[in-house]
CSV table of C-alpha atoms in Angstrom, one decimal:
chain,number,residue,atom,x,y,z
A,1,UNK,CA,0.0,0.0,0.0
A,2,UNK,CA,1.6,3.7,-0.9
A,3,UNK,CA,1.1,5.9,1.4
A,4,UNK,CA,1.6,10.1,1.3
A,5,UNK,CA,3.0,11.2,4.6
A,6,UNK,CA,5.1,14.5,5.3
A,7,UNK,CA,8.9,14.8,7.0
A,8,UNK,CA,8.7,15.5,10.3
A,9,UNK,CA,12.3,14.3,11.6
A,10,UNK,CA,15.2,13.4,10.2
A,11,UNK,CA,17.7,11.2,11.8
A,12,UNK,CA,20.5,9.8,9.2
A,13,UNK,CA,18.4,7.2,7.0
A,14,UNK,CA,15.6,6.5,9.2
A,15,UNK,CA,12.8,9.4,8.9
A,16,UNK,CA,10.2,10.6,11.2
A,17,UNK,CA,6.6,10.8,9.1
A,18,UNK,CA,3.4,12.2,9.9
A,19,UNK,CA,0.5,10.7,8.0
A,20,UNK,CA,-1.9,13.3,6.2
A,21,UNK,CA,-5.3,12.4,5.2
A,22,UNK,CA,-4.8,10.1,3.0
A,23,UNK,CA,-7.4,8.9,0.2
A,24,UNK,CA,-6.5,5.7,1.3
A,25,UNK,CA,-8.2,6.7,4.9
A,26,UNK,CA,-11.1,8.2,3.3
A,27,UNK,CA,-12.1,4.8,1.6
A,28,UNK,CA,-11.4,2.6,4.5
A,29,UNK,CA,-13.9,0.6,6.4
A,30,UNK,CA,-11.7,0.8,9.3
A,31,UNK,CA,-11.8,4.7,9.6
A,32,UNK,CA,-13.9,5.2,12.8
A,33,UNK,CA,-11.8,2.1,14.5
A,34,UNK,CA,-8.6,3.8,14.2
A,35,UNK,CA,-10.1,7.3,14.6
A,36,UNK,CA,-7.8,8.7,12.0
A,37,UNK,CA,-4.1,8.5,12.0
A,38,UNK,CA,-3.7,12.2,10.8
A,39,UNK,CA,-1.9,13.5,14.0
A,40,UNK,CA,0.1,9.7,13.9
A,41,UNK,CA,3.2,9.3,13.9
A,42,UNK,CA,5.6,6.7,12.6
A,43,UNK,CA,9.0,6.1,11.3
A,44,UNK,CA,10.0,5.1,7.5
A,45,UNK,CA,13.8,3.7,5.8
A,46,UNK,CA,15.3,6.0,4.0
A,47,UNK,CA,16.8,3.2,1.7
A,48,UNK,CA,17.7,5.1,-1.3
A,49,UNK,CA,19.0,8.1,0.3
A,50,UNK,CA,16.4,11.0,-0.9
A,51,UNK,CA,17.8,14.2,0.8
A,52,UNK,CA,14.9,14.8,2.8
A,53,UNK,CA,14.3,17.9,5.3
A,54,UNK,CA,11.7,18.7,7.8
A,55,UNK,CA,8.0,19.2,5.5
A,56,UNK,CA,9.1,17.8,2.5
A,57,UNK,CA,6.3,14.9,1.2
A,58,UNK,CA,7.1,11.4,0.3
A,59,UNK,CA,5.7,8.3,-1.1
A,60,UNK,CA,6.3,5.2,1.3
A,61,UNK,CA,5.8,2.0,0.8
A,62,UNK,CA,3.9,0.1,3.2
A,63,UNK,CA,3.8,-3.6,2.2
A,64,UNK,CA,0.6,-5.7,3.1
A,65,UNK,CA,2.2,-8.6,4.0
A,66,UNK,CA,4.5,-7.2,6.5
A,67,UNK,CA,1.9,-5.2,7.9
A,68,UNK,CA,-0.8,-8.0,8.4
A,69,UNK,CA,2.3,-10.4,9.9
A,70,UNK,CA,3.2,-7.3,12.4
A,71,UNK,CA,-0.3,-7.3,13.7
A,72,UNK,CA,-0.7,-10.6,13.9
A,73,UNK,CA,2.7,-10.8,15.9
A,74,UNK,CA,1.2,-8.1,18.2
A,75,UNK,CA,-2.0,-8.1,18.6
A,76,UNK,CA,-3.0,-11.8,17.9
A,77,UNK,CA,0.2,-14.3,18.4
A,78,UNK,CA,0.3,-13.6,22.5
A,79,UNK,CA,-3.5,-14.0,22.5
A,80,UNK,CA,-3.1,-17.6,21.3
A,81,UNK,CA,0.2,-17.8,23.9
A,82,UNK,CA,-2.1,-17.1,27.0
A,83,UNK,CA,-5.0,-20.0,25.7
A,84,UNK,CA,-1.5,-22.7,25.3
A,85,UNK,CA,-0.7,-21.1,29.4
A,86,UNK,CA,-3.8,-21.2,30.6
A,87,UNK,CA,-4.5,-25.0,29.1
A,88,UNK,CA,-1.0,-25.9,29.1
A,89,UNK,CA,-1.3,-25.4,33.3
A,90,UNK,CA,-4.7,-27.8,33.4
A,91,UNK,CA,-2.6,-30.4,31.6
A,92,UNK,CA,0.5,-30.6,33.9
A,93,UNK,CA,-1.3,-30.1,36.6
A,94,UNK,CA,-5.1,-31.7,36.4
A,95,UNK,CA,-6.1,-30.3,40.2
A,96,UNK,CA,-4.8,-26.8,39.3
A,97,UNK,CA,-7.7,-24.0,39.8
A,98,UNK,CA,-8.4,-21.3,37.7
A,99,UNK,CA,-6.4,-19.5,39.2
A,100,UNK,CA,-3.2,-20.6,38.7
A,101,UNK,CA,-4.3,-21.5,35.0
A,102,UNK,CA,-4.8,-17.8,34.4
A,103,UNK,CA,-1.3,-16.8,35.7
A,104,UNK,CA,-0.5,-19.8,32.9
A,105,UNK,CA,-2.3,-17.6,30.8
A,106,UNK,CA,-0.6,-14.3,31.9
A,107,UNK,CA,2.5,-16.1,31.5
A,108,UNK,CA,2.0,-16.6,27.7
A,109,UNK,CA,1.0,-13.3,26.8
A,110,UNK,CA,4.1,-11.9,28.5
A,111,UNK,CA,6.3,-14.4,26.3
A,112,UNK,CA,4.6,-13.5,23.6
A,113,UNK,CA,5.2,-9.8,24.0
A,114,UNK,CA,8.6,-11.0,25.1
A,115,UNK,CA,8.9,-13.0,22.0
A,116,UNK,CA,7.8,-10.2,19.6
A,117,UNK,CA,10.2,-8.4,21.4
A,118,UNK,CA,13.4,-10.4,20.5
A,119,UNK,CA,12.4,-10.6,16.9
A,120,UNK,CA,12.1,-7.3,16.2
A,121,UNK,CA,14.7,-5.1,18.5
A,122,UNK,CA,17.8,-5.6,16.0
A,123,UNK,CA,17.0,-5.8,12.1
A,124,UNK,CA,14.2,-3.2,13.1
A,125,UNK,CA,14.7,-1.8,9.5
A,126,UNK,CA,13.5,-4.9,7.8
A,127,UNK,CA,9.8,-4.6,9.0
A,128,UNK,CA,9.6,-0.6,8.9
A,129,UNK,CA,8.0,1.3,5.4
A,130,UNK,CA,10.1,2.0,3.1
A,131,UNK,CA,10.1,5.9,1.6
A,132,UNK,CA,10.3,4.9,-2.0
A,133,UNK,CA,9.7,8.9,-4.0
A,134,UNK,CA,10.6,12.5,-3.2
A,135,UNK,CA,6.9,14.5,-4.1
Protein backbone atom coordinates (compact mmCIF):
# COMPACT_ATOMS: atom_id res chain seq x y z
CA UNK A 1 0.00 0.00 0.00
CA UNK A 2 1.62 3.74 -0.86
CA UNK A 3 1.09 5.90 1.41
CA UNK A 4 1.58 10.07 1.26
CA UNK A 5 3.04 11.18 4.58
CA UNK A 6 5.12 14.48 5.33
CA UNK A 7 8.89 14.76 7.02
CA UNK A 8 8.73 15.47 10.34
CA UNK A 9 12.29 14.33 11.61
CA UNK A 10 15.17 13.42 10.19
CA UNK A 11 17.74 11.20 11.80
CA UNK A 12 20.50 9.81 9.22
CA UNK A 13 18.43 7.15 6.98
CA UNK A 14 15.56 6.52 9.25
CA UNK A 15 12.82 9.38 8.91
CA UNK A 16 10.23 10.58 11.20
CA UNK A 17 6.60 10.84 9.11
CA UNK A 18 3.39 12.18 9.89
CA UNK A 19 0.52 10.75 8.05
CA UNK A 20 -1.92 13.27 6.20
CA UNK A 21 -5.27 12.36 5.24
CA UNK A 22 -4.85 10.13 3.01
CA UNK A 23 -7.40 8.92 0.20
CA UNK A 24 -6.51 5.67 1.31
CA UNK A 25 -8.18 6.67 4.85
CA UNK A 26 -11.09 8.21 3.30
CA UNK A 27 -12.14 4.83 1.65
CA UNK A 28 -11.38 2.57 4.53
CA UNK A 29 -13.90 0.63 6.44
CA UNK A 30 -11.73 0.81 9.26
CA UNK A 31 -11.78 4.68 9.58
CA UNK A 32 -13.85 5.18 12.78
CA UNK A 33 -11.79 2.09 14.50
CA UNK A 34 -8.57 3.81 14.18
CA UNK A 35 -10.12 7.30 14.58
CA UNK A 36 -7.83 8.75 11.98
CA UNK A 37 -4.08 8.54 11.96
CA UNK A 38 -3.69 12.21 10.81
CA UNK A 39 -1.93 13.52 13.96
CA UNK A 40 0.09 9.73 13.93
CA UNK A 41 3.16 9.33 13.94
CA UNK A 42 5.55 6.70 12.57
CA UNK A 43 9.02 6.08 11.26
CA UNK A 44 10.04 5.13 7.49
CA UNK A 45 13.79 3.69 5.84
CA UNK A 46 15.27 6.04 4.02
CA UNK A 47 16.78 3.17 1.69
CA UNK A 48 17.66 5.06 -1.33
CA UNK A 49 18.96 8.14 0.27
CA UNK A 50 16.44 10.97 -0.89
CA UNK A 51 17.82 14.22 0.80
CA UNK A 52 14.93 14.79 2.79
CA UNK A 53 14.29 17.89 5.34
CA UNK A 54 11.66 18.65 7.84
CA UNK A 55 7.99 19.23 5.51
CA UNK A 56 9.09 17.84 2.53
CA UNK A 57 6.29 14.92 1.17
CA UNK A 58 7.08 11.36 0.34
CA UNK A 59 5.66 8.32 -1.05
CA UNK A 60 6.31 5.24 1.31
CA UNK A 61 5.77 2.02 0.80
CA UNK A 62 3.88 0.10 3.23
CA UNK A 63 3.77 -3.57 2.23
CA UNK A 64 0.59 -5.69 3.14
CA UNK A 65 2.23 -8.65 3.96
CA UNK A 66 4.48 -7.18 6.54
CA UNK A 67 1.93 -5.21 7.90
CA UNK A 68 -0.78 -7.97 8.37
CA UNK A 69 2.27 -10.40 9.88
CA UNK A 70 3.19 -7.27 12.40
CA UNK A 71 -0.25 -7.32 13.71
CA UNK A 72 -0.69 -10.64 13.90
CA UNK A 73 2.69 -10.84 15.92
CA UNK A 74 1.19 -8.13 18.23
CA UNK A 75 -2.05 -8.07 18.61
CA UNK A 76 -2.95 -11.77 17.91
CA UNK A 77 0.22 -14.31 18.39
CA UNK A 78 0.29 -13.62 22.46
CA UNK A 79 -3.49 -13.99 22.48
CA UNK A 80 -3.12 -17.60 21.31
CA UNK A 81 0.21 -17.80 23.91
CA UNK A 82 -2.11 -17.15 26.97
CA UNK A 83 -4.95 -20.00 25.68
CA UNK A 84 -1.52 -22.71 25.27
CA UNK A 85 -0.74 -21.14 29.38
CA UNK A 86 -3.85 -21.20 30.60
CA UNK A 87 -4.51 -25.00 29.15
CA UNK A 88 -0.97 -25.89 29.07
CA UNK A 89 -1.31 -25.44 33.35
CA UNK A 90 -4.73 -27.85 33.37
CA UNK A 91 -2.58 -30.44 31.59
CA UNK A 92 0.53 -30.61 33.88
CA UNK A 93 -1.27 -30.09 36.63
CA UNK A 94 -5.11 -31.68 36.36
CA UNK A 95 -6.10 -30.25 40.22
CA UNK A 96 -4.76 -26.80 39.28
CA UNK A 97 -7.73 -24.00 39.79
CA UNK A 98 -8.41 -21.29 37.66
CA UNK A 99 -6.37 -19.54 39.18
CA UNK A 100 -3.24 -20.59 38.65
CA UNK A 101 -4.35 -21.51 34.98
CA UNK A 102 -4.82 -17.85 34.36
CA UNK A 103 -1.32 -16.76 35.66
CA UNK A 104 -0.46 -19.85 32.95
CA UNK A 105 -2.25 -17.63 30.81
CA UNK A 106 -0.62 -14.34 31.89
CA UNK A 107 2.45 -16.06 31.47
CA UNK A 108 2.04 -16.58 27.65
CA UNK A 109 1.04 -13.35 26.82
CA UNK A 110 4.08 -11.92 28.51
CA UNK A 111 6.26 -14.36 26.27
CA UNK A 112 4.65 -13.50 23.62
CA UNK A 113 5.19 -9.80 24.02
CA UNK A 114 8.56 -11.02 25.13
CA UNK A 115 8.92 -13.01 22.03
CA UNK A 116 7.77 -10.16 19.58
CA UNK A 117 10.21 -8.37 21.37
CA UNK A 118 13.42 -10.39 20.45
CA UNK A 119 12.37 -10.55 16.89
CA UNK A 120 12.07 -7.28 16.21
CA UNK A 121 14.74 -5.08 18.46
CA UNK A 122 17.76 -5.57 15.97
CA UNK A 123 17.01 -5.81 12.11
CA UNK A 124 14.17 -3.19 13.14
CA UNK A 125 14.70 -1.82 9.52
CA UNK A 126 13.48 -4.95 7.81
CA UNK A 127 9.81 -4.55 8.96
CA UNK A 128 9.61 -0.63 8.89
CA UNK A 129 7.95 1.27 5.41
CA UNK A 130 10.06 1.99 3.06
CA UNK A 131 10.07 5.88 1.62
CA UNK A 132 10.31 4.87 -2.03
CA UNK A 133 9.71 8.95 -3.98
CA UNK A 134 10.56 12.50 -3.21
CA UNK A 135 6.92 14.46 -4.07
Amino acid sequence: MLEKATVVNVKNKIITLACGDSEGCSSCAAHGFCGGVSDKTFEAWNANSFELERGDSVEVLLPTGKTIGSAFMVMIFPLLLFFLGFYAVKLIDASSGEGLQVLGGLAGIAAGFGINFLLNRKPAKKNMPEIIRKL
